Amino acid sequence: MNRKECLKIMVRCVAFVVVFSMLFGNATDLLMRHDDESNEIHAFYSEPEDTIDVLYVGSSPLLRGVSPMVMWQEHGFTGYVRASALQAPSVSYGLLAESLKYQNPELVVLLCDNIFSDYDYAEREGDLRRGLDGMKMSKYKLDIIKEVTAADESQSMLSYAFPLMRYHDRWKEINLAEDKPEPLLEHSFKKGNVYLREIEPQTYPENFMEPTGETASFDESAKGYIEKSIALCKEKNIPVLLLHLPKMSWTYAQSEALEGFAAAQGVTYLDLDRAEYREQLGLDPQVDYYDQGHMNLTGTIKLSRWLGAWLDAQYNLPDHRTDAEISAEWNADFKEYAEKTGLQE
């Protein structure tokens, strides 16, 4: 075989790989479920390095309840929420560790309600994928996939590495003639927040957050991941806030246990279901909730205004509103956020 023939074969091979990759990628974008969580988690990568002041990691109360854009408007510090519904502690740790490769925040906020839960990977595949599908492949994502597939043989490593292998049969659910490939979100004006507009009037349970003498115990696996998260932040000299957001299924025993855990770890704990903070927040359960565990948009704005002021006072966060480079993007994103939510600029 002469040199010219070898070159032709190489060109054909390269062309095949390129065309196959394009087709495979388009098929994945067409068939993969793109929910809000995975889109917002993926959009994090577009944030310029070392421009995020506060990183929020955890489950859906963060996703729904904390708006970095509201805090930007009032205080000028930046933030990003990397949250997903019923986020597994292993996913929280992986997202945190990965995020700290891109950003060096002034503060990490962890929502740790899942410290009490025995996370069943087999039953929670959908929730796992909401968190993992938006992540780029990395050591951290691979470690989570290994743990998941070791615990549940019905899930494969390849299906997480190449989502098309999991979603290939979705062609039955879509209109192949009209639906277009939809890649994961590249940039988010919401900075990880996925607000809910609906209002579902709620009522606090009888004797809510009153001491009962009961105790609450941690899941050891979940506790281990949260300890690793805190240790990682300490290693990088980043303060940690363990945060609990309003949730009507919460108990005083859980709050007390998490407060003790935070003290043992040497980090700050803030529980917004404690009576003193509920009074300061001024949330109206008839107006500000989507359901018993999540704020709606009005509750999110109210909570974020209060929390932004508290964070700014406690941690003396920077105000970038006079920084031309950072403020140009954040002001543009805030303008879109304000238009979409009706928030006054």
mmCIF file of C-alpha atoms in Angstrom:
data_model
loop_
_atom_site.group_PDB
_atom_site.id
_atom_site.type_symbol
_atom_site.label_atom_id
_atom_site.label_comp_id
_atom_site.label_asym_id
_atom_site.label_seq_id
_atom_site.Cartn_x
_atom_site.Cartn_y
_atom_site.Cartn_z
ATOM 1 C CA MET A 1 0.000 0.000 0.000
ATOM 2 C CA ASN A 2 1.520 3.298 -1.064
ATOM 3 C CA ARG A 3 1.533 6.560 0.838
ATOM 4 C CA LYS A 4 -1.329 8.057 -1.173
ATOM 5 C CA GLU A 5 -3.638 5.107 -0.418
ATOM 6 C CA CYS A 6 -2.734 5.249 3.293
ATOM 7 C CA LEU A 7 -3.604 8.937 3.330
ATOM 8 C CA LYS A 8 -6.997 8.257 1.694
ATOM 9 C CA ILE A 9 -7.815 5.629 4.318
ATOM 10 C CA MET A 10 -6.823 7.989 7.124
ATOM 11 C CA VAL A 11 -8.967 10.770 5.682
ATOM 12 C CA ARG A 12 -11.951 8.403 5.393
ATOM 13 C CA CYS A 13 -11.471 7.239 8.979
ATOM 14 C CA VAL A 14 -11.296 10.784 10.276
ATOM 15 C CA ALA A 15 -14.366 11.743 8.221
ATOM 16 C CA PHE A 16 -16.265 8.736 9.581
ATOM 17 C CA VAL A 17 -15.390 9.648 13.175
ATOM 18 C CA VAL A 18 -16.426 13.284 12.635
ATOM 19 C CA VAL A 19 -19.744 12.388 10.968
ATOM 20 C CA PHE A 20 -20.495 9.675 13.530
ATOM 21 C CA SER A 21 -19.755 12.068 16.407
ATOM 22 C CA MET A 22 -22.058 14.705 14.907
ATOM 23 C CA LEU A 23 -24.880 12.231 14.390
ATOM 24 C CA PHE A 24 -24.390 10.704 17.842
ATOM 25 C CA GLY A 25 -24.348 14.155 19.443
ATOM 26 C CA ASN A 26 -27.468 15.310 17.586
ATOM 27 C CA ALA A 27 -29.301 12.102 18.492
ATOM 28 C CA THR A 28 -28.349 12.583 22.130
ATOM 29 C CA ASP A 29 -29.547 16.204 22.096
ATOM 30 C CA LEU A 30 -32.821 15.135 20.462
ATOM 31 C CA LEU A 31 -33.638 12.201 22.747
ATOM 32 C CA MET A 32 -32.143 13.206 26.078
ATOM 33 C CA ARG A 33 -34.479 14.648 28.694
ATOM 34 C CA HIS A 34 -33.371 18.247 29.297
ATOM 35 C CA ASP A 35 -34.942 19.312 32.555
ATOM 36 C CA ASP A 36 -34.279 22.578 34.348
ATOM 37 C CA GLU A 37 -31.821 21.109 36.836
ATOM 38 C CA SER A 38 -29.443 19.565 34.308
ATOM 39 C CA ASN A 39 -29.585 22.701 32.143
ATOM 40 C CA GLU A 40 -28.751 25.014 35.036
ATOM 41 C CA ILE A 41 -26.008 22.717 36.317
ATOM 42 C CA HIS A 42 -24.447 22.696 32.855
ATOM 43 C CA ALA A 43 -24.723 26.476 32.346
ATOM 44 C CA PHE A 44 -22.345 26.936 35.283
ATOM 45 C CA TYR A 45 -19.425 26.175 32.979
ATOM 46 C CA SER A 46 -19.948 29.418 31.051
ATOM 47 C CA GLU A 47 -19.242 31.550 34.120
ATOM 48 C CA PRO A 48 -15.769 33.126 33.833
ATOM 49 C CA GLU A 49 -13.269 31.542 36.215
ATOM 50 C CA ASP A 50 -13.019 32.998 39.719
ATOM 51 C CA THR A 51 -16.004 35.333 39.323
ATOM 52 C CA ILE A 52 -18.492 33.558 41.622
ATOM 53 C CA ASP A 53 -18.518 34.831 45.212
ATOM 54 C CA VAL A 54 -21.037 32.408 46.728
ATOM 55 C CA LEU A 55 -21.515 28.820 45.602
ATOM 56 C CA TYR A 56 -24.731 27.068 46.680
ATOM 57 C CA VAL A 57 -24.916 23.259 46.520
ATOM 58 C CA GLY A 58 -27.756 20.948 47.516
ATOM 59 C CA SER A 59 -31.275 19.838 46.769
ATOM 60 C CA SER A 60 -34.420 21.445 45.397
ATOM 61 C CA PRO A 61 -35.225 23.985 48.168
ATOM 62 C CA LEU A 62 -32.024 25.758 47.041
ATOM 63 C CA LEU A 63 -32.917 25.337 43.388
ATOM 64 C CA ARG A 64 -36.320 26.909 43.945
ATOM 65 C CA GLY A 65 -35.661 29.251 46.861
ATOM 66 C CA VAL A 66 -32.382 31.118 46.304
ATOM 67 C CA SER A 67 -31.950 33.721 43.565
ATOM 68 C CA PRO A 68 -28.404 35.024 43.020
ATOM 69 C CA MET A 69 -29.885 37.691 40.728
ATOM 70 C CA VAL A 70 -31.907 39.240 43.557
ATOM 71 C CA MET A 71 -28.763 39.355 45.703
ATOM 72 C CA TRP A 72 -26.823 40.916 42.826
ATOM 73 C CA GLN A 73 -29.414 43.670 42.484
ATOM 74 C CA GLU A 74 -29.309 44.579 46.152
ATOM 75 C CA HIS A 75 -25.714 43.867 47.196
ATOM 76 C CA GLY A 76 -23.573 43.340 44.097
ATOM 77 C CA PHE A 77 -22.081 39.967 45.008
ATOM 78 C CA THR A 78 -22.262 37.090 42.555
ATOM 79 C CA GLY A 79 -23.504 33.548 43.134
ATOM 80 C CA TYR A 80 -24.469 30.323 41.428
ATOM 81 C CA VAL A 81 -26.817 27.541 42.530
ATOM 82 C CA ARG A 82 -25.837 23.972 41.590
ATOM 83 C CA ALA A 83 -28.855 22.130 42.900
ATOM 84 C CA SER A 84 -31.222 19.362 41.818
ATOM 85 C CA ALA A 85 -34.276 17.582 43.182
ATOM 86 C CA LEU A 86 -33.496 15.110 45.983
ATOM 87 C CA GLN A 87 -29.801 15.505 45.279
ATOM 88 C CA ALA A 88 -27.735 12.567 46.545
ATOM 89 C CA PRO A 89 -24.958 13.478 49.019
ATOM 90 C CA SER A 90 -22.430 11.910 46.638
ATOM 91 C CA VAL A 91 -23.671 14.188 43.844
ATOM 92 C CA SER A 92 -23.477 17.233 46.128
ATOM 93 C CA TYR A 93 -19.871 16.421 46.963
ATOM 94 C CA GLY A 94 -19.019 15.799 43.307
ATOM 95 C CA LEU A 95 -20.602 19.070 42.183
ATOM 96 C CA LEU A 96 -18.799 20.985 44.919
ATOM 97 C CA ALA A 97 -15.398 19.453 44.186
ATOM 98 C CA GLU A 98 -15.829 20.008 40.453
ATOM 99 C CA SER A 99 -17.037 23.595 40.945
ATOM 100 C CA LEU A 100 -13.975 24.481 42.993
ATOM 101 C CA LYS A 101 -11.820 23.612 39.986
ATOM 102 C CA TYR A 102 -13.450 26.531 38.153
ATOM 103 C CA GLN A 103 -14.227 28.988 40.945
ATOM 104 C CA ASN A 104 -12.645 30.177 44.177
ATOM 105 C CA PRO A 105 -15.687 31.502 46.053
ATOM 106 C CA GLU A 106 -15.729 33.638 49.170
ATOM 107 C CA LEU A 107 -18.312 31.281 50.680
ATOM 108 C CA VAL A 108 -19.800 27.831 50.103
ATOM 109 C CA VAL A 109 -23.405 27.286 51.190
ATOM 110 C CA LEU A 110 -24.450 23.667 51.664
ATOM 111 C CA LEU A 111 -28.045 22.527 52.060
ATOM 112 C CA CYS A 112 -27.657 19.357 54.114
ATOM 113 C CA ASP A 113 -31.184 18.126 54.806
ATOM 114 C CA ASN A 114 -30.214 14.892 53.015
ATOM 115 C CA ILE A 115 -27.942 14.005 55.934
ATOM 116 C CA PHE A 116 -30.935 12.195 57.434
ATOM 117 C CA SER A 117 -31.789 10.149 54.318
ATOM 118 C CA ASP A 118 -30.681 6.687 53.247
ATOM 119 C CA TYR A 119 -30.323 7.360 49.522
ATOM 120 C CA ASP A 120 -31.487 4.426 47.392
ATOM 121 C CA TYR A 121 -29.729 4.673 44.020
ATOM 122 C CA ALA A 122 -32.080 2.158 42.414
ATOM 123 C CA GLU A 123 -35.216 4.094 43.348
ATOM 124 C CA ARG A 124 -33.751 7.522 42.607
ATOM 125 C CA GLU A 125 -32.322 7.073 39.106
ATOM 126 C CA GLY A 126 -34.371 9.968 37.724
ATOM 127 C CA ASP A 127 -33.148 12.313 40.458
ATOM 128 C CA LEU A 128 -29.577 11.141 39.951
ATOM 129 C CA ARG A 129 -29.705 11.910 36.262
ATOM 130 C CA ARG A 130 -31.075 15.406 36.871
ATOM 131 C CA GLY A 131 -27.891 16.120 38.764
ATOM 132 C CA LEU A 132 -25.430 14.131 36.670
ATOM 133 C CA ASP A 133 -26.626 14.713 33.090
ATOM 134 C CA GLY A 134 -25.659 18.371 33.294
ATOM 135 C CA MET A 135 -22.132 17.652 34.549
ATOM 136 C CA LYS A 136 -19.179 17.354 32.217
ATOM 137 C CA MET A 137 -17.299 14.090 32.414
ATOM 138 C CA SER A 138 -14.635 14.359 35.094
ATOM 139 C CA LYS A 139 -13.047 12.348 37.880
ATOM 140 C CA TYR A 140 -15.796 13.536 40.200
ATOM 141 C CA LYS A 141 -18.630 12.475 37.928
ATOM 142 C CA LEU A 142 -16.918 9.145 37.243
ATOM 143 C CA ASP A 143 -16.553 8.447 40.970
ATOM 144 C CA ILE A 144 -20.290 9.010 41.471
ATOM 145 C CA ILE A 145 -21.163 6.777 38.514
ATOM 146 C CA LYS A 146 -18.948 4.008 39.903
ATOM 147 C CA GLU A 147 -20.689 4.185 43.276
ATOM 148 C CA VAL A 148 -24.156 4.224 41.706
ATOM 149 C CA THR A 149 -23.526 1.275 39.376
ATOM 150 C CA ALA A 150 -21.840 -0.735 42.128
ATOM 151 C CA ALA A 151 -24.951 -0.332 44.272
ATOM 152 C CA ASP A 152 -27.476 -0.894 41.450
ATOM 153 C CA GLU A 153 -26.616 -3.419 38.736
ATOM 154 C CA SER A 154 -29.543 -2.267 36.570
ATOM 155 C CA GLN A 155 -27.697 0.995 35.848
ATOM 156 C CA SER A 156 -24.598 1.000 33.656
ATOM 157 C CA MET A 157 -21.552 3.257 33.541
ATOM 158 C CA LEU A 158 -21.927 3.618 29.782
ATOM 159 C CA SER A 159 -25.468 4.956 30.105
ATOM 160 C CA TYR A 160 -24.182 7.821 32.270
ATOM 161 C CA ALA A 161 -21.119 8.458 30.120
ATOM 162 C CA PHE A 162 -23.222 8.336 26.918
ATOM 163 C CA PRO A 163 -26.817 9.321 27.834
ATOM 164 C CA LEU A 164 -28.117 8.234 24.408
ATOM 165 C CA MET A 165 -27.772 4.643 25.624
ATOM 166 C CA ARG A 166 -30.329 5.423 28.353
ATOM 167 C CA TYR A 167 -32.687 7.618 26.336
ATOM 168 C CA HIS A 168 -32.581 5.885 22.941
ATOM 169 C CA ASP A 169 -36.140 4.573 23.213
ATOM 170 C CA ARG A 170 -37.579 8.072 23.753
ATOM 171 C CA TRP A 171 -38.145 8.287 20.001
ATOM 172 C CA LYS A 172 -41.602 6.878 20.795
ATOM 173 C CA GLU A 173 -42.427 9.988 22.868
ATOM 174 C CA ILE A 174 -41.311 12.704 20.456
ATOM 175 C CA ASN A 175 -42.256 13.941 17.009
ATOM 176 C CA LEU A 176 -39.218 13.088 14.893
ATOM 177 C CA ALA A 177 -40.483 15.295 12.054
ATOM 178 C CA GLU A 178 -40.826 18.460 14.138
ATOM 179 C CA ASP A 179 -38.641 18.193 17.240
ATOM 180 C CA LYS A 180 -35.140 19.572 16.913
ATOM 181 C CA PRO A 181 -31.955 18.585 18.767
ATOM 182 C CA GLU A 182 -31.700 20.684 21.916
ATOM 183 C CA PRO A 183 -28.244 20.884 23.494
ATOM 184 C CA LEU A 184 -27.780 21.557 27.173
ATOM 185 C CA LEU A 185 -28.047 25.196 28.223
ATOM 186 C CA GLU A 186 -24.800 27.107 27.751
ATOM 187 C CA HIS A 187 -25.558 30.255 29.757
ATOM 188 C CA SER A 188 -28.164 31.031 32.396
ATOM 189 C CA PHE A 189 -29.524 34.444 33.335
ATOM 190 C CA LYS A 190 -30.979 32.777 36.449
ATOM 191 C CA LYS A 191 -27.596 31.525 37.716
ATOM 192 C CA GLY A 192 -28.951 28.126 38.709
ATOM 193 C CA ASN A 193 -32.236 29.273 40.227
ATOM 194 C CA VAL A 194 -35.393 27.666 38.811
ATOM 195 C CA TYR A 195 -38.313 29.641 40.177
ATOM 196 C CA LEU A 196 -41.904 28.419 40.463
ATOM 197 C CA ARG A 197 -44.763 30.806 39.754
ATOM 198 C CA GLU A 198 -47.691 28.795 41.088
ATOM 199 C CA ILE A 199 -49.178 29.606 44.493
ATOM 200 C CA GLU A 200 -50.494 26.801 46.686
ATOM 201 C CA PRO A 201 -51.711 28.148 50.053
ATOM 202 C CA GLN A 202 -50.134 26.249 52.942
ATOM 203 C CA THR A 203 -50.610 26.056 56.697
ATOM 204 C CA TYR A 204 -47.863 25.345 59.184
ATOM 205 C CA PRO A 205 -48.378 21.987 60.918
ATOM 206 C CA GLU A 206 -49.592 22.064 64.497
ATOM 207 C CA ASN A 207 -46.701 22.518 66.958
ATOM 208 C CA PHE A 208 -44.315 23.101 64.060
ATOM 209 C CA MET A 209 -40.663 23.289 65.194
ATOM 210 C CA GLU A 210 -41.495 22.861 68.846
ATOM 211 C CA PRO A 211 -39.209 20.648 70.984
ATOM 212 C CA THR A 212 -40.614 17.170 71.604
ATOM 213 C CA GLY A 213 -37.717 15.471 73.349
ATOM 214 C CA GLU A 214 -37.125 13.277 70.302
ATOM 215 C CA THR A 215 -33.763 12.907 68.590
ATOM 216 C CA ALA A 216 -32.841 12.602 64.917
ATOM 217 C CA SER A 217 -30.066 10.367 63.584
ATOM 218 C CA PHE A 218 -27.888 10.825 60.519
ATOM 219 C CA ASP A 219 -27.350 8.445 57.643
ATOM 220 C CA GLU A 220 -23.661 7.557 57.951
ATOM 221 C CA SER A 221 -22.983 7.600 54.215
ATOM 222 C CA ALA A 222 -24.620 11.011 53.804
ATOM 223 C CA LYS A 223 -22.789 12.338 56.854
ATOM 224 C CA GLY A 224 -19.496 11.127 55.393
ATOM 225 C CA TYR A 225 -19.993 13.043 52.152
ATOM 226 C CA ILE A 226 -20.925 16.230 53.980
ATOM 227 C CA GLU A 227 -17.839 15.880 56.171
ATOM 228 C CA LYS A 228 -15.739 15.468 53.008
ATOM 229 C CA SER A 229 -17.367 18.589 51.538
ATOM 230 C CA ILE A 230 -16.551 20.636 54.626
ATOM 231 C CA ALA A 231 -12.994 19.257 54.750
ATOM 232 C CA LEU A 232 -12.442 20.181 51.107
ATOM 233 C CA CYS A 233 -13.560 23.765 51.735
ATOM 234 C CA LYS A 234 -11.374 24.035 54.834
ATOM 235 C CA GLU A 235 -8.421 22.772 52.814
ATOM 236 C CA LYS A 236 -9.007 25.671 50.409
ATOM 237 C CA ASN A 237 -9.699 28.162 53.229
ATOM 238 C CA ILE A 238 -13.288 28.721 52.093
ATOM 239 C CA PRO A 239 -15.886 29.378 54.841
ATOM 240 C CA VAL A 240 -18.865 27.011 54.903
ATOM 241 C CA LEU A 241 -22.454 27.779 55.839
ATOM 242 C CA LEU A 242 -24.802 24.870 56.509
ATOM 243 C CA LEU A 243 -28.190 26.258 55.509
ATOM 244 C CA HIS A 244 -31.707 24.980 56.040
ATOM 245 C CA LEU A 245 -34.465 26.614 53.999
ATOM 246 C CA PRO A 246 -38.159 26.672 54.948
ATOM 247 C CA LYS A 247 -39.767 23.238 54.730
ATOM 248 C CA MET A 248 -42.896 22.273 56.612
ATOM 249 C CA SER A 249 -41.859 18.642 57.131
ATOM 250 C CA TRP A 250 -38.811 19.796 59.105
ATOM 251 C CA THR A 251 -38.588 19.056 62.827
ATOM 252 C CA TYR A 252 -36.912 20.628 65.821
ATOM 253 C CA ALA A 253 -35.048 17.362 66.427
ATOM 254 C CA GLN A 254 -33.508 17.517 62.944
ATOM 255 C CA SER A 255 -32.605 21.169 63.395
ATOM 256 C CA GLU A 256 -30.989 20.491 66.755
ATOM 257 C CA ALA A 257 -29.012 17.532 65.388
ATOM 258 C CA LEU A 258 -27.734 19.520 62.407
ATOM 259 C CA GLU A 259 -26.822 22.441 64.652
ATOM 260 C CA GLY A 260 -24.735 20.095 66.808
ATOM 261 C CA PHE A 261 -23.093 18.619 63.707
ATOM 262 C CA ALA A 262 -22.173 22.080 62.432
ATOM 263 C CA ALA A 263 -20.676 23.011 65.809
ATOM 264 C CA ALA A 264 -18.603 19.810 65.841
ATOM 265 C CA GLN A 265 -17.365 20.613 62.316
ATOM 266 C CA GLY A 266 -16.569 24.203 63.241
ATOM 267 C CA VAL A 267 -18.881 25.762 60.634
ATOM 268 C CA THR A 268 -21.864 28.099 60.808
ATOM 269 C CA TYR A 269 -25.431 26.805 60.798
ATOM 270 C CA LEU A 270 -28.461 28.850 59.769
ATOM 271 C CA ASP A 271 -31.949 27.369 60.073
ATOM 272 C CA LEU A 272 -34.624 29.583 58.522
ATOM 273 C CA ASP A 273 -37.381 27.491 60.098
ATOM 274 C CA ARG A 274 -36.345 28.620 63.585
ATOM 275 C CA ALA A 275 -38.968 30.984 65.010
ATOM 276 C CA GLU A 276 -36.697 34.051 65.153
ATOM 277 C CA TYR A 277 -35.808 33.760 61.462
ATOM 278 C CA ARG A 278 -39.357 32.931 60.353
ATOM 279 C CA GLU A 279 -40.435 36.177 61.954
ATOM 280 C CA GLN A 280 -37.660 38.162 60.260
ATOM 281 C CA LEU A 281 -38.344 36.587 56.852
ATOM 282 C CA GLY A 282 -42.024 37.384 57.029
ATOM 283 C CA LEU A 283 -43.014 34.555 54.711
ATOM 284 C CA ASP A 284 -46.771 34.144 54.299
ATOM 285 C CA PRO A 285 -47.650 30.428 53.962
ATOM 286 C CA GLN A 286 -50.803 31.409 52.093
ATOM 287 C CA VAL A 287 -48.894 33.306 49.397
ATOM 288 C CA ASP A 288 -45.179 32.483 49.329
ATOM 289 C CA TYR A 289 -45.153 28.690 48.921
ATOM 290 C CA TYR A 290 -45.408 26.381 45.927
ATOM 291 C CA ASP A 291 -45.839 23.348 48.175
ATOM 292 C CA GLN A 292 -44.826 22.417 51.714
ATOM 293 C CA GLY A 293 -41.163 22.122 50.803
ATOM 294 C CA HIS A 294 -40.558 24.884 48.245
ATOM 295 C CA MET A 295 -40.931 28.622 47.835
ATOM 296 C CA ASN A 296 -42.742 30.045 44.817
ATOM 297 C CA LEU A 297 -41.398 33.105 42.996
ATOM 298 C CA THR A 298 -42.725 35.642 45.509
ATOM 299 C CA GLY A 299 -41.288 33.599 48.359
ATOM 300 C CA THR A 300 -37.975 33.199 46.520
ATOM 301 C CA ILE A 301 -37.600 36.962 46.068
ATOM 302 C CA LYS A 302 -38.564 37.656 49.679
ATOM 303 C CA LEU A 303 -36.228 34.976 51.031
ATOM 304 C CA SER A 304 -33.339 35.971 48.752
ATOM 305 C CA ARG A 305 -33.555 39.617 49.817
ATOM 306 C CA TRP A 306 -33.335 38.657 53.471
ATOM 307 C CA LEU A 307 -30.641 36.019 52.951
ATOM 308 C CA GLY A 308 -28.579 38.313 50.727
ATOM 309 C CA ALA A 309 -28.504 40.978 53.447
ATOM 310 C CA TRP A 310 -27.599 38.378 56.069
ATOM 311 C CA LEU A 311 -24.789 36.882 53.979
ATOM 312 C CA ASP A 312 -23.403 40.308 53.121
ATOM 313 C CA ALA A 313 -23.370 41.350 56.782
ATOM 314 C CA GLN A 314 -21.856 38.089 58.025
ATOM 315 C CA TYR A 315 -19.189 37.592 55.355
ATOM 316 C CA ASN A 316 -18.509 41.118 54.051
ATOM 317 C CA LEU A 317 -18.944 39.986 50.457
ATOM 318 C CA PRO A 318 -17.567 42.094 47.594
ATOM 319 C CA ASP A 319 -19.731 44.527 45.629
ATOM 320 C CA HIS A 320 -18.924 44.191 41.916
ATOM 321 C CA ARG A 321 -21.448 46.707 40.636
ATOM 322 C CA THR A 322 -18.645 49.180 39.940
ATOM 323 C CA ASP A 323 -16.513 46.510 38.233
ATOM 324 C CA ALA A 324 -17.142 47.180 34.539
ATOM 325 C CA GLU A 325 -16.180 43.712 33.329
ATOM 326 C CA ILE A 326 -18.272 41.707 35.790
ATOM 327 C CA SER A 327 -21.214 44.122 35.974
ATOM 328 C CA ALA A 328 -21.680 44.182 32.196
ATOM 329 C CA GLU A 329 -22.688 40.495 32.115
ATOM 330 C CA TRP A 330 -24.537 40.486 35.416
ATOM 331 C CA ASN A 331 -26.538 43.614 34.617
ATOM 332 C CA ALA A 332 -27.526 42.114 31.253
ATOM 333 C CA ASP A 333 -28.593 38.893 32.943
ATOM 334 C CA PHE A 334 -30.461 40.808 35.636
ATOM 335 C CA LYS A 335 -32.349 42.768 32.992
ATOM 336 C CA GLU A 336 -33.577 39.493 31.481
ATOM 337 C CA TYR A 337 -34.367 38.105 34.932
ATOM 338 C CA ALA A 338 -36.371 41.213 35.779
ATOM 339 C CA GLU A 339 -38.293 41.047 32.481
ATOM 340 C CA LYS A 340 -39.148 37.373 32.981
ATOM 341 C CA THR A 341 -40.116 37.641 36.663
ATOM 342 C CA GLY A 342 -41.624 41.144 36.812
ATOM 343 C CA LEU A 343 -39.053 42.179 39.415
ATOM 344 C CA GLN A 344 -38.472 45.923 39.332
ATOM 345 C CA GLU A 345 -34.984 47.016 38.315
#
